[in-house]
Tab-separated table of N, CA and C in Angstrom:
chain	number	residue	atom	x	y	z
A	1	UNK	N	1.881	-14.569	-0.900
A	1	UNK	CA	0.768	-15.409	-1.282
A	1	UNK	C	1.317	-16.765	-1.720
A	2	UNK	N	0.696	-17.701	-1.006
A	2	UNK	CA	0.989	-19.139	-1.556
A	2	UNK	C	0.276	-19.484	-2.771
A	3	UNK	N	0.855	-20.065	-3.530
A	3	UNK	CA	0.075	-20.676	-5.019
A	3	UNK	C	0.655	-22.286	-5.232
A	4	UNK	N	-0.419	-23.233	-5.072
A	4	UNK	CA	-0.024	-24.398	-5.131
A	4	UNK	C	-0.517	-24.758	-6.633
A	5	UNK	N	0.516	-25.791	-7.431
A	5	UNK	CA	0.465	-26.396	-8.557
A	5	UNK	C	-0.233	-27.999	-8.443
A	6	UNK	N	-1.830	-27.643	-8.856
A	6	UNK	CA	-2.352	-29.311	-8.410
A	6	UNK	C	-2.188	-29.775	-9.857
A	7	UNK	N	-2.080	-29.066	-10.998
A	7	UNK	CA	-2.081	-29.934	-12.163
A	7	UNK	C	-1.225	-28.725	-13.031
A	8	UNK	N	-0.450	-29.656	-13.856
A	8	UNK	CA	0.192	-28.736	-15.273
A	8	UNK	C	0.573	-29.722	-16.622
A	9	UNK	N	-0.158	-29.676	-17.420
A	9	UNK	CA	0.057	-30.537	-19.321
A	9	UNK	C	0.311	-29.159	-19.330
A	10	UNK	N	0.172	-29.916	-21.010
A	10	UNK	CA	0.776	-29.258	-22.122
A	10	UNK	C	-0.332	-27.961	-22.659
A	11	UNK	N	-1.712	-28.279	-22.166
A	11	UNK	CA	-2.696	-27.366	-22.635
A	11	UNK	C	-3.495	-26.914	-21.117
A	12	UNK	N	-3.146	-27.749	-20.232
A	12	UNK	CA	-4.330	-27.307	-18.608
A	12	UNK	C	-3.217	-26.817	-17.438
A	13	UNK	N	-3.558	-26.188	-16.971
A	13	UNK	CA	-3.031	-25.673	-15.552
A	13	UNK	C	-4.072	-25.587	-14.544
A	14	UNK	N	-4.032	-26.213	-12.964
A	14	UNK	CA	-4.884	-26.234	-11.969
A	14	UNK	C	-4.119	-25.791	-10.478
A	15	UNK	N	-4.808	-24.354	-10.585
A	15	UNK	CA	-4.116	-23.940	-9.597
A	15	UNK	C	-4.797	-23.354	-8.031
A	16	UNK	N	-3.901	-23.535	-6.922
A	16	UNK	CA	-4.984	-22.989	-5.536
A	16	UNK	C	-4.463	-21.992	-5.031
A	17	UNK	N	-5.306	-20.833	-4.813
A	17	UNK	CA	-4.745	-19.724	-3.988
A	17	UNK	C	-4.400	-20.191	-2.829
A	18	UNK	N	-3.900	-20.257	-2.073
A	18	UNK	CA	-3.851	-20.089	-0.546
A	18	UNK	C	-4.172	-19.219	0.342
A	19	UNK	N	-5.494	-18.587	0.583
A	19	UNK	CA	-5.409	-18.169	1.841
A	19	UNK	C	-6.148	-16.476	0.809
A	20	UNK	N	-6.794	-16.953	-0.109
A	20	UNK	CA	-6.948	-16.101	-1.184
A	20	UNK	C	-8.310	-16.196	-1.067
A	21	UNK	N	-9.552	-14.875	-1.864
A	21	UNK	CA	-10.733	-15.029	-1.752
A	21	UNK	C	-11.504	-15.043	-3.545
A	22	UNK	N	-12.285	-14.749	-3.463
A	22	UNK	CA	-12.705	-14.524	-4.871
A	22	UNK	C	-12.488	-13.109	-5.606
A	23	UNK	N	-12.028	-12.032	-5.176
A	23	UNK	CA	-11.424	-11.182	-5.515
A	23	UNK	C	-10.028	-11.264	-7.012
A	24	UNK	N	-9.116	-12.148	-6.144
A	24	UNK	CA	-8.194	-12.256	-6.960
A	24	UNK	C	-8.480	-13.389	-8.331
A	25	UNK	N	-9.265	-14.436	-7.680
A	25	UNK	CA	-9.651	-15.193	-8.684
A	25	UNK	C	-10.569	-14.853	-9.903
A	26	UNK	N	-11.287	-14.308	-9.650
A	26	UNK	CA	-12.440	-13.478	-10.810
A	26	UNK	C	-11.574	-12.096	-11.329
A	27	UNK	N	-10.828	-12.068	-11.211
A	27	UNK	CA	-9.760	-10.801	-11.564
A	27	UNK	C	-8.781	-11.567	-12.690
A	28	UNK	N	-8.819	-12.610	-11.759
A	28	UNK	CA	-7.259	-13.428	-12.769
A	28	UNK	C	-8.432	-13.780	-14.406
A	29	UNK	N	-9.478	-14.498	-13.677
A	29	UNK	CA	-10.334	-15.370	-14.825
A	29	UNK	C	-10.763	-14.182	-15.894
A	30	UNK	N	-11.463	-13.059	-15.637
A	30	UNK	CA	-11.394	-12.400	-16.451
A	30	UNK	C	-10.937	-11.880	-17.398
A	31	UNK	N	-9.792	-11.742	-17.161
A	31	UNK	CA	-8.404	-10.914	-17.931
A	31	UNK	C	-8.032	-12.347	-18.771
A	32	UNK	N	-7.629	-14.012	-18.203
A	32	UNK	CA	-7.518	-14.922	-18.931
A	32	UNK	C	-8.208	-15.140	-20.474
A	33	UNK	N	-9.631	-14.452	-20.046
A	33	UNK	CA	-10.429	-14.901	-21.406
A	33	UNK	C	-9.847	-13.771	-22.726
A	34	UNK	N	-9.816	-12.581	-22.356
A	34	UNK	CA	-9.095	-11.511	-23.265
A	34	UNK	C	-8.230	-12.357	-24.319
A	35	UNK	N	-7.328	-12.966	-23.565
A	35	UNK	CA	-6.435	-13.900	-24.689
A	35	UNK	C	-7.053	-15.042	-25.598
A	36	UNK	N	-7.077	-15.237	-26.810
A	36	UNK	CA	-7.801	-16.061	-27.683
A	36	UNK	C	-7.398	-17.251	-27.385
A	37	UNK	N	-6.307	-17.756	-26.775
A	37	UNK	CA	-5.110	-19.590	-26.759
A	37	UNK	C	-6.938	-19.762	-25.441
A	38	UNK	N	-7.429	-19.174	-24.812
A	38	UNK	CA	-8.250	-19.840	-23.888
A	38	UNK	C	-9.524	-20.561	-24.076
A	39	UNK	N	-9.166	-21.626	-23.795
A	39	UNK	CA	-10.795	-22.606	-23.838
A	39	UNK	C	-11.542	-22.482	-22.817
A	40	UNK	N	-11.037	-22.716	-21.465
A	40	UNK	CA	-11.235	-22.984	-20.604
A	40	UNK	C	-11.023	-22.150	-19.378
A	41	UNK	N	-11.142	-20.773	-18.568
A	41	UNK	CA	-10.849	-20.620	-17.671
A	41	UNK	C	-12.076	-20.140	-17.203
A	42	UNK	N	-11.639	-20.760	-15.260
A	42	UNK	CA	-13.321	-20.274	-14.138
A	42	UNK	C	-12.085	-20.433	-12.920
A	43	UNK	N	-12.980	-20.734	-12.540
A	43	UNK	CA	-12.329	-20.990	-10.613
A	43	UNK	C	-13.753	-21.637	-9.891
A	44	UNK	N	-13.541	-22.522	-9.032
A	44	UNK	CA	-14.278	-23.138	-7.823
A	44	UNK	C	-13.616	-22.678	-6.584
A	45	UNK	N	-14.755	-22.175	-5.477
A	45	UNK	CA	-14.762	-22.054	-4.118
A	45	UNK	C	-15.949	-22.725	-3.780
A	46	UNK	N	-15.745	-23.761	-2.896
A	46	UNK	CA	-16.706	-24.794	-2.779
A	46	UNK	C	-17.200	-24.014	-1.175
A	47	UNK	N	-15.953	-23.280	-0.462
A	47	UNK	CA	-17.398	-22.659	0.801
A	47	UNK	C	-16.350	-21.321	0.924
A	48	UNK	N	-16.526	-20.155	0.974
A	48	UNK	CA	-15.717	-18.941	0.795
A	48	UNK	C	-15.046	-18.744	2.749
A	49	UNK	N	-15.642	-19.511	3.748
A	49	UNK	CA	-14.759	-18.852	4.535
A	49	UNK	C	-13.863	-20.461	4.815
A	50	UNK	N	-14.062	-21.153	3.968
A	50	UNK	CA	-12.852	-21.696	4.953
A	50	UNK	C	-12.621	-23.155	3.541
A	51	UNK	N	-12.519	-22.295	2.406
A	51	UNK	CA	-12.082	-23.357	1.171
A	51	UNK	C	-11.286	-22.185	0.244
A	52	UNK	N	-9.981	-22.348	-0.308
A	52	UNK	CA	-9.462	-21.681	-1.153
A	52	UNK	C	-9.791	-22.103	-2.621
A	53	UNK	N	-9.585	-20.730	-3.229
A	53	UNK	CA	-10.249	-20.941	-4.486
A	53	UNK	C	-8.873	-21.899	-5.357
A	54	UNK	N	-9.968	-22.462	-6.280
A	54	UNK	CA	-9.129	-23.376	-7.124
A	54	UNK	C	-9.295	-22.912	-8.626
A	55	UNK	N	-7.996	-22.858	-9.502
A	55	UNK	CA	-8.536	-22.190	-10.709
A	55	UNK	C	-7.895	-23.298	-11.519
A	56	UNK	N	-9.193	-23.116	-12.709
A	56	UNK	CA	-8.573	-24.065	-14.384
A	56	UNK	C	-8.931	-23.148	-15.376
A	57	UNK	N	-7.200	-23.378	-16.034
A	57	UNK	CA	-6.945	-22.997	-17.265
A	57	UNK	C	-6.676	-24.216	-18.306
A	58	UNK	N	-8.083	-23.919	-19.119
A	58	UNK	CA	-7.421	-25.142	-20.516
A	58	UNK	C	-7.322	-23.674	-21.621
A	59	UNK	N	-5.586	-24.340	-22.514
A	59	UNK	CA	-6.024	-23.509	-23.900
A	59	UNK	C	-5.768	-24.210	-24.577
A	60	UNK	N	-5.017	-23.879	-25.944
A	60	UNK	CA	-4.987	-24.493	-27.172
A	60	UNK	C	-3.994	-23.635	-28.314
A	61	UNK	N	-2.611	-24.384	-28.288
A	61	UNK	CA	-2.042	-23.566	-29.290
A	61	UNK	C	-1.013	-22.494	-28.221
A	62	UNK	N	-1.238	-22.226	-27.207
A	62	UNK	CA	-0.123	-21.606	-26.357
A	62	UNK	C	0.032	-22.262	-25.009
A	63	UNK	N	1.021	-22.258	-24.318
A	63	UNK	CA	0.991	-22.876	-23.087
A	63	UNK	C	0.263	-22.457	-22.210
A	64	UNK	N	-0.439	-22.791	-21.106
A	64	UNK	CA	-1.506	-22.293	-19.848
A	64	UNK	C	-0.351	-21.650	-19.251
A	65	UNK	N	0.548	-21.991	-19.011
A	65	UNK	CA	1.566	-21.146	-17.485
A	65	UNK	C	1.952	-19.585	-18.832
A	66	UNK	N	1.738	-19.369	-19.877
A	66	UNK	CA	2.490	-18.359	-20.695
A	66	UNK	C	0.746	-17.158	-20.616
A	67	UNK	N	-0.033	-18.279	-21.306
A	67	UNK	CA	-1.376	-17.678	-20.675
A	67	UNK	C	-1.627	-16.660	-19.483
A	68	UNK	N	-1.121	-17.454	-18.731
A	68	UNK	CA	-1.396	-16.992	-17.210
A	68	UNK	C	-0.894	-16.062	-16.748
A	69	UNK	N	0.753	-16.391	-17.046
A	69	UNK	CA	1.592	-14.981	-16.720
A	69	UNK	C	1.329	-13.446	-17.589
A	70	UNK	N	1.132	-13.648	-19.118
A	70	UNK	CA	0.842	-12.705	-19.472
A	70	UNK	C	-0.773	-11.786	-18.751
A	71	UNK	N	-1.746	-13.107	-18.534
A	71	UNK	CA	-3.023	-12.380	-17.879
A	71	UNK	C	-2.761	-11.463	-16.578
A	72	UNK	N	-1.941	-12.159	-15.703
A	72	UNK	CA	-1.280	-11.449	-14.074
A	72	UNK	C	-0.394	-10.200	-15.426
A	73	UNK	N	0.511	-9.906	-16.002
A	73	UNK	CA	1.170	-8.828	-16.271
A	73	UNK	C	0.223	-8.161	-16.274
A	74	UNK	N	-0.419	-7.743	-17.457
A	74	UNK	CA	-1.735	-7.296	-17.726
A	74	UNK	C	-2.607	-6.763	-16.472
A	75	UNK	N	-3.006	-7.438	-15.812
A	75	UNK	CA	-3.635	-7.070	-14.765
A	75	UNK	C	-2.511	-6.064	-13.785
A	76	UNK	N	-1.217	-6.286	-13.777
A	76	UNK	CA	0.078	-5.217	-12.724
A	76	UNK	C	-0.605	-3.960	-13.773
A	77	UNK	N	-0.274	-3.746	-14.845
A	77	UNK	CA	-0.660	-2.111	-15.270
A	77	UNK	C	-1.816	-1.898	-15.200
């Protein structure tokens, strides 16, 4: 799976599946909110057969890429 980095601060991460549907994205976003550091997480698919989803993470107080990885662990078990 390709994962492109369109944005990364200190509190936001903006990221694109490649070739990915809303499955994985509403999987990731879900599990994101569990963690309290989150302000901010959704995803946009502007047309599902032929636009990859785009996801934003804003938090506060922990990094978005530490966010993120712990949400994907979480989601492996």
């Amino acid at each position: 799976m390709e994962i492109k980095v369109l944005e990364l601060t200190k509190e936001r991460i903006k990221l694109e599946f490649v070739g990915k549907s809303h499955t994985l994205a509403n999987a990731l976003v879900k599990e994101l909110w569990n963690d309290k550091a989150t302000v901010v997480a959704g995803y946009n698919l502007k047309h599902p057969q032929v636009d990859n989803p785009v996801l934003i993470l804003e938090t506060k107080g922990k990094a978005p890429k530490k966010v993120l990885l712990d949400a994907i662990s979480s989601l492996e078990k």
